[in-house]
XYZ file of C-alpha atoms in Angstrom:
255
model
C -7.572 20.296 19.246
C -6.027 18.105 21.625
C -2.146 18.449 21.744
C -1.728 15.378 23.518
C -2.360 14.033 20.103
C 0.822 15.791 19.075
C 3.198 15.678 22.683
C 2.887 12.210 22.661
C 4.806 11.352 19.441
C 7.883 10.869 18.987
C 11.172 11.980 18.419
C 10.914 10.090 15.094
C 7.991 12.242 14.043
C 8.962 15.784 15.014
C 12.734 15.146 13.835
C 14.857 14.162 10.435
C 18.105 13.392 12.713
C 21.198 13.115 10.788
C 23.435 10.787 12.911
C 26.823 12.052 12.672
C 30.009 9.594 11.204
C 31.489 9.371 14.792
C 30.020 8.890 18.362
C 28.326 11.525 19.039
C 29.355 14.612 21.435
C 26.813 16.688 20.861
C 23.322 18.156 18.930
C 22.121 20.944 17.264
C 17.953 21.261 17.252
C 17.213 23.687 14.247
C 13.804 24.611 14.428
C 11.845 26.215 10.788
C 10.468 29.913 10.278
C 7.169 30.411 10.030
C 5.891 28.256 6.179
C 9.434 26.628 6.757
C 10.200 22.791 6.736
C 12.776 20.532 7.817
C 14.306 19.633 4.207
C 14.987 24.064 4.829
C 17.925 22.887 7.132
C 18.921 19.422 4.678
C 22.700 20.834 3.905
C 23.381 22.129 7.588
C 22.855 18.152 8.205
C 26.728 16.838 8.108
C 27.804 20.689 8.747
C 28.927 20.639 12.017
C 31.438 17.949 12.215
C 31.992 14.019 12.334
C 30.624 14.322 16.018
C 27.557 16.808 15.865
C 24.054 15.597 15.393
C 21.824 17.866 13.566
C 18.357 17.559 14.613
C 15.810 18.706 11.958
C 11.974 20.091 13.120
C 9.396 18.668 11.142
C 5.971 20.348 12.172
C 2.642 19.092 11.303
C 0.943 19.839 8.531
C 3.831 19.792 5.882
C 5.848 16.654 4.078
C 6.353 13.393 6.299
C 3.564 15.308 8.300
C 1.181 16.801 5.722
C -1.917 14.806 6.617
C -1.517 15.919 10.388
C -3.336 19.075 11.592
C -0.825 21.732 12.093
C -0.776 23.500 15.614
C -1.930 26.843 15.844
C -0.294 28.803 19.095
C 3.127 28.906 20.425
C 2.347 26.990 23.659
C 0.982 23.781 21.472
C 4.264 24.044 19.631
C 6.448 24.606 22.588
C 5.167 21.147 24.068
C 5.017 18.834 21.214
C 8.226 19.642 20.364
C 9.747 19.705 24.183
C 8.554 16.093 24.712
C 9.407 14.960 21.974
C 13.120 15.480 22.510
C 13.284 14.602 25.987
C 14.491 11.206 24.773
C 17.634 12.953 23.454
C 19.209 14.651 26.040
C 21.541 11.937 27.395
C 23.762 14.227 25.342
C 24.179 18.037 25.255
C 21.440 20.089 23.086
C 22.431 23.545 21.180
C 18.376 24.902 19.761
C 18.795 27.172 16.660
C 15.821 28.985 15.263
C 14.907 31.346 12.652
C 12.523 33.686 12.909
C 9.220 32.265 13.858
C 11.269 29.276 14.871
C 13.886 31.423 17.218
C 10.940 32.060 19.564
C 9.826 28.064 20.052
C 13.710 27.470 20.217
C 13.329 30.427 23.243
C 10.110 28.758 24.983
C 11.544 25.144 23.935
C 14.610 25.833 25.845
C 12.185 27.432 29.427
C 10.740 24.442 29.809
C 13.551 22.694 29.166
C 14.589 24.452 32.434
C 12.138 25.311 34.341
C 9.178 21.838 33.762
C 12.933 19.240 33.480
C 15.876 20.232 34.721
C 17.725 20.117 32.194
C 19.659 23.201 30.454
C 20.766 23.688 27.043
C 23.955 23.928 25.574
C 23.422 26.658 23.621
C 20.216 28.969 22.380
C 20.671 30.464 19.371
C 17.937 32.601 18.004
C 17.915 34.316 14.373
C 15.995 37.295 12.731
C 13.557 37.898 16.306
C 12.756 39.429 18.844
C 13.166 38.308 21.672
C 9.595 37.936 24.234
C 10.061 41.030 25.361
C 10.323 42.811 22.613
C 7.060 41.261 20.652
C 5.099 43.297 18.848
C 1.437 42.145 17.703
C 0.930 40.389 14.290
C -2.153 41.132 12.307
C -1.390 39.143 9.229
C -2.929 35.698 9.807
C -6.486 37.640 10.631
C -6.531 39.685 7.516
C -7.638 36.892 4.952
C -4.869 34.692 2.651
C -4.048 37.420 0.487
C -2.677 39.024 3.323
C -0.581 36.084 4.453
C 0.662 35.863 1.237
C 1.976 39.981 1.181
C 3.902 38.968 3.949
C 5.631 35.907 2.764
C 6.814 38.339 -0.556
C 8.196 40.816 1.850
C 10.559 38.837 3.424
C 11.939 36.992 0.694
C 13.296 33.604 0.966
C 13.315 30.902 -1.673
C 9.667 30.235 -0.266
C 8.180 32.752 -1.649
C 8.955 31.472 -5.280
C 6.218 29.072 -4.902
C 3.372 31.139 -4.378
C 3.022 32.045 -7.940
C 2.696 28.816 -8.818
C -1.115 28.218 -7.584
C -0.889 24.673 -7.571
C 2.058 24.772 -4.801
C 0.441 27.768 -3.152
C -2.656 26.335 -2.484
C -0.432 22.984 -0.756
C 1.405 24.526 1.193
C -1.025 27.436 2.543
C -2.567 25.421 5.365
C 1.090 25.241 7.020
C 1.591 29.380 6.607
C -1.909 30.035 7.645
C -1.030 28.269 10.960
C 2.142 29.125 11.244
C 1.125 33.380 10.837
C -1.393 32.525 13.205
C 0.835 31.171 15.772
C 2.855 34.192 15.439
C 0.495 36.661 16.186
C -0.974 34.998 18.989
C 1.903 34.751 19.685
C 2.756 38.078 20.237
C -1.032 40.081 20.399
C -1.019 41.346 23.837
C 2.571 42.905 22.836
C 5.529 42.413 25.025
C 5.622 38.710 26.610
C 7.729 38.488 29.899
C 11.778 37.982 29.791
C 11.647 35.287 31.784
C 16.614 34.488 31.378
C 17.567 31.263 30.410
C 20.616 29.795 31.928
C 22.419 29.179 28.924
C 24.434 31.387 26.529
C 22.201 32.881 24.264
C 22.970 34.756 20.484
C 22.063 36.110 18.475
C 22.217 36.778 14.432
C 20.337 39.083 11.975
C 20.746 40.013 8.160
C 21.765 43.208 8.089
C 18.516 44.915 5.961
C 16.036 42.980 7.451
C 12.832 44.258 7.091
C 11.498 42.812 9.650
C 13.586 42.925 13.118
C 16.995 45.903 13.516
C 20.763 45.149 15.361
C 18.921 46.734 18.179
C 15.742 44.773 18.321
C 17.948 41.622 18.002
C 20.416 42.951 20.367
C 17.434 42.795 23.276
C 17.824 38.791 23.909
C 21.185 40.218 25.723
C 17.754 40.776 28.390
C 17.683 37.168 28.817
C 20.500 36.020 28.241
C 22.514 36.249 32.177
C 24.925 33.626 31.029
C 26.790 35.539 28.233
C 24.988 37.015 24.971
C 26.889 37.476 21.604
C 25.526 39.028 18.688
C 26.000 38.369 15.534
C 25.435 40.667 12.391
C 25.856 39.157 8.427
C 24.859 41.074 5.302
C 21.419 40.184 3.667
C 17.678 40.571 4.247
C 15.189 38.303 6.784
C 16.794 35.056 4.154
C 20.303 36.600 4.873
C 21.018 32.333 6.238
C 20.724 31.387 2.675
C 23.701 33.503 0.531
C 25.685 33.844 4.165
C 24.950 29.835 4.506
C 28.431 29.119 4.730
C 28.771 32.245 7.474
C 26.379 31.110 9.218
C 27.319 27.566 9.869
C 30.933 28.608 10.315
C 30.554 31.014 13.172
C 27.694 28.275 14.647
C 30.414 25.066 13.996
C 32.836 27.288 16.078
C 30.421 27.353 19.055
C 29.495 24.165 19.103
C 33.611 23.542 19.808
C-alpha cells in the first residue's frame, strides 16, 4: 500500500473540525480507538470553551471514508495524521487518544517534534500502555471471531452493534485493520521509550480489563516535562459514562 495516497490528503479529509465561536486559541486533536470513528467525539465538539477548536480524526475505511482502504500499520497512520495536521500548527495543539488512539497520539507527537520542530502543548493518553510497556497482541492473527471476542471483552457501545450481521459486515474491515495496527505495533514487544517535550496526562478506568493503573502510570517515563495520572471509575470505555468528568478535566488543562 502506498502511504503517500493518504499522506497527501488534506486536513479536510482527515479531520472533522468543530470550529469555536470565538477566534481559535488552541486546538485539541482527538484520535479514536481501534474500530472507532470521529463521531465518537461528536459531543466533545464545543465542550471546551468558545476558543478551543476540536479536531476528530477520520480514519480511512469508515463513515465518510468508507470507500478508502484502511491503513494497517501504526507507522502509516502516524505519518498520515502528522502530514494532515501540519497546516493547522498556527495555534497550540494538544492531542488526546484513547486505547489505539493513545499510541497514535504519542507517535504523532514524536513526529511533530523530531521531524517538524513543533512541540504539542499537551499529550493526553487514555487506556493504553506506553511504548516501552507494549506487549504482543495476536487477535488479528486468529481470524474474525478472535477480533470480535476482543471487542466484546473490552465493551463499549460498538460491541452491541456486532450482533447485527449487516452492521458487523460493514465495520469488520476497519476492525480487522485496526487490530492489525495494534498487533503489529507491539509484535516485537516493548518499543523505545522516546521522550516527548510536552507534559503528558494519563487516563484510565479503575476496572479496565486491558490495562492497569500502574501500566498507564509508566507514561511518566517518556514525560520529562511533567506527568499526571487521572483514574476514573469504569472499565476500558470509562469515558462514556464518565464523559462529563473527563471533559471537565481536559478542559481545565487546556486553559
